[in-house]
Amino acid sequence: MVRFALMMLLALSVVNVATAQDRNAQKGQQTAEEAKEKAAKAEAEREALRAQMKAEKEALQKERKEQSSKLKAKSKKKDDNGDNGDNR
């Protein structure tokens, strides 16, 4: 009877350990999936920020180019009129 009780206790302990390991494995898998999702979200945010920064950079370059063109046109117009800007 004592042997039977010890065998039952041992069997229950083995089952308990096995289920605990399974739970830990599932928890670890969930944690890994959450980490992957978090990394994917962070990557998407970085890509969105890169796209926004690229658009802003292109807009600034376009604005500078337009200003440069205006200044060149103004300078050319003064040269064509013979006006060097010293007429006061």
PDB file of C-alpha atoms in Angstrom, residues 1-85:
ATOM      1  CA  MET A   1       0.000   0.000   0.000  1.00  0.00           C
ATOM      2  CA  VAL A   2       2.842   2.384   0.840  1.00  0.00           C
ATOM      3  CA  ARG A   3       4.555   1.496  -2.428  1.00  0.00           C
ATOM      4  CA  PHE A   4       1.362   2.207  -4.314  1.00  0.00           C
ATOM      5  CA  ALA A   5       0.987   5.593  -2.604  1.00  0.00           C
ATOM      6  CA  LEU A   6       4.622   6.466  -3.363  1.00  0.00           C
ATOM      7  CA  MET A   7       4.200   5.394  -6.994  1.00  0.00           C
ATOM      8  CA  MET A   8       1.048   7.526  -7.296  1.00  0.00           C
ATOM      9  CA  LEU A   9       2.843  10.469  -5.722  1.00  0.00           C
ATOM     10  CA  LEU A  10       5.759  10.007  -8.113  1.00  0.00           C
ATOM     11  CA  ALA A  11       3.401   9.736 -11.098  1.00  0.00           C
ATOM     12  CA  LEU A  12       1.554  12.904 -10.076  1.00  0.00           C
ATOM     13  CA  SER A  13       4.851  14.720  -9.599  1.00  0.00           C
ATOM     14  CA  VAL A  14       6.004  13.710 -13.081  1.00  0.00           C
ATOM     15  CA  VAL A  15       2.700  14.879 -14.587  1.00  0.00           C
ATOM     16  CA  ASN A  16       2.903  18.126 -12.632  1.00  0.00           C
ATOM     17  CA  VAL A  17       6.460  18.773 -13.831  1.00  0.00           C
ATOM     18  CA  ALA A  18       5.497  17.942 -17.418  1.00  0.00           C
ATOM     19  CA  THR A  19       2.506  20.291 -17.388  1.00  0.00           C
ATOM     20  CA  ALA A  20       4.584  23.033 -15.772  1.00  0.00           C
ATOM     21  CA  GLN A  21       7.206  22.669 -18.495  1.00  0.00           C
ATOM     22  CA  ASP A  22       4.482  22.765 -21.139  1.00  0.00           C
ATOM     23  CA  ARG A  23       3.003  25.929 -19.607  1.00  0.00           C
ATOM     24  CA  ASN A  24       6.437  27.540 -19.491  1.00  0.00           C
ATOM     25  CA  ALA A  25       7.042  26.590 -23.114  1.00  0.00           C
ATOM     26  CA  GLN A  26       3.699  28.089 -24.137  1.00  0.00           C
ATOM     27  CA  LYS A  27       4.429  31.229 -22.147  1.00  0.00           C
ATOM     28  CA  GLY A  28       7.843  31.459 -23.781  1.00  0.00           C
ATOM     29  CA  GLN A  29       6.265  31.049 -27.212  1.00  0.00           C
ATOM     30  CA  GLN A  30       3.712  33.768 -26.440  1.00  0.00           C
ATOM     31  CA  THR A  31       6.503  36.038 -25.254  1.00  0.00           C
ATOM     32  CA  ALA A  32       8.452  35.370 -28.451  1.00  0.00           C
ATOM     33  CA  GLU A  33       5.379  36.115 -30.574  1.00  0.00           C
ATOM     34  CA  GLU A  34       4.758  39.325 -28.634  1.00  0.00           C
ATOM     35  CA  ALA A  35       8.383  40.332 -29.148  1.00  0.00           C
ATOM     36  CA  LYS A  36       8.066  39.686 -32.894  1.00  0.00           C
ATOM     37  CA  GLU A  37       4.882  41.757 -33.061  1.00  0.00           C
ATOM     38  CA  LYS A  38       6.507  44.565 -31.097  1.00  0.00           C
ATOM     39  CA  ALA A  39       9.563  44.497 -33.375  1.00  0.00           C
ATOM     40  CA  ALA A  40       7.352  44.538 -36.477  1.00  0.00           C
ATOM     41  CA  LYS A  41       5.399  47.498 -35.107  1.00  0.00           C
ATOM     42  CA  ALA A  42       8.611  49.375 -34.299  1.00  0.00           C
ATOM     43  CA  GLU A  43       9.947  48.659 -37.803  1.00  0.00           C
ATOM     44  CA  ALA A  44       6.711  49.950 -39.347  1.00  0.00           C
ATOM     45  CA  GLU A  45       6.972  53.124 -37.266  1.00  0.00           C
ATOM     46  CA  ARG A  46      10.601  53.608 -38.369  1.00  0.00           C
ATOM     47  CA  GLU A  47       9.636  53.123 -42.017  1.00  0.00           C
ATOM     48  CA  ALA A  48       6.808  55.647 -41.676  1.00  0.00           C
ATOM     49  CA  LEU A  49       9.188  58.132 -40.067  1.00  0.00           C
ATOM     50  CA  ARG A  50      11.767  57.575 -42.830  1.00  0.00           C
ATOM     51  CA  ALA A  51       9.105  58.194 -45.472  1.00  0.00           C
ATOM     52  CA  GLN A  52       7.980  61.370 -43.712  1.00  0.00           C
ATOM     53  CA  MET A  53      11.548  62.635 -43.364  1.00  0.00           C
ATOM     54  CA  LYS A  54      12.250  61.851 -47.021  1.00  0.00           C
ATOM     55  CA  ALA A  55       9.150  63.787 -48.094  1.00  0.00           C
ATOM     56  CA  GLU A  56      10.162  66.753 -45.919  1.00  0.00           C
ATOM     57  CA  LYS A  57      13.700  66.663 -47.323  1.00  0.00           C
ATOM     58  CA  GLU A  58      12.397  66.615 -50.893  1.00  0.00           C
ATOM     59  CA  ALA A  59      10.042  69.515 -50.139  1.00  0.00           C
ATOM     60  CA  LEU A  60      12.917  71.551 -48.677  1.00  0.00           C
ATOM     61  CA  GLN A  61      15.129  70.772 -51.667  1.00  0.00           C
ATOM     62  CA  LYS A  62      12.350  71.832 -54.029  1.00  0.00           C
ATOM     63  CA  GLU A  63      11.826  75.054 -52.083  1.00  0.00           C
ATOM     64  CA  ARG A  64      15.561  75.836 -52.145  1.00  0.00           C
ATOM     65  CA  LYS A  65      15.716  75.124 -55.851  1.00  0.00           C
ATOM     66  CA  GLU A  66      12.776  77.472 -56.485  1.00  0.00           C
ATOM     67  CA  GLN A  67      14.373  80.213 -54.377  1.00  0.00           C
ATOM     68  CA  SER A  68      17.668  79.753 -56.187  1.00  0.00           C
ATOM     69  CA  SER A  69      15.897  79.976 -59.545  1.00  0.00           C
ATOM     70  CA  LYS A  70      14.111  83.165 -58.469  1.00  0.00           C
ATOM     71  CA  LEU A  71      17.377  84.734 -57.317  1.00  0.00           C
ATOM     72  CA  LYS A  72      19.097  83.769 -60.570  1.00  0.00           C
ATOM     73  CA  ALA A  73      16.208  85.187 -62.586  1.00  0.00           C
ATOM     74  CA  LYS A  74      16.280  88.391 -60.566  1.00  0.00           C
ATOM     75  CA  SER A  75      20.054  88.670 -60.997  1.00  0.00           C
ATOM     76  CA  LYS A  76      19.749  88.019 -64.741  1.00  0.00           C
ATOM     77  CA  LYS A  77      17.006  90.638 -65.023  1.00  0.00           C
ATOM     78  CA  LYS A  78      19.237  93.209 -63.299  1.00  0.00           C
ATOM     79  CA  ASP A  79      22.111  92.309 -65.632  1.00  0.00           C
ATOM     80  CA  ASP A  80      19.832  92.647 -68.666  1.00  0.00           C
ATOM     81  CA  ASN A  81      18.699  96.093 -67.526  1.00  0.00           C
ATOM     82  CA  GLY A  82      22.237  97.195 -66.792  1.00  0.00           C
ATOM     83  CA  ASP A  83      21.274  97.773 -63.194  1.00  0.00           C
ATOM     84  CA  ASN A  84      23.934  96.705 -60.757  1.00  0.00           C
ATOM     85  CA  GLY A  85      21.965  97.771 -57.700  1.00  0.00           C
TER      86      GLY A  85
END
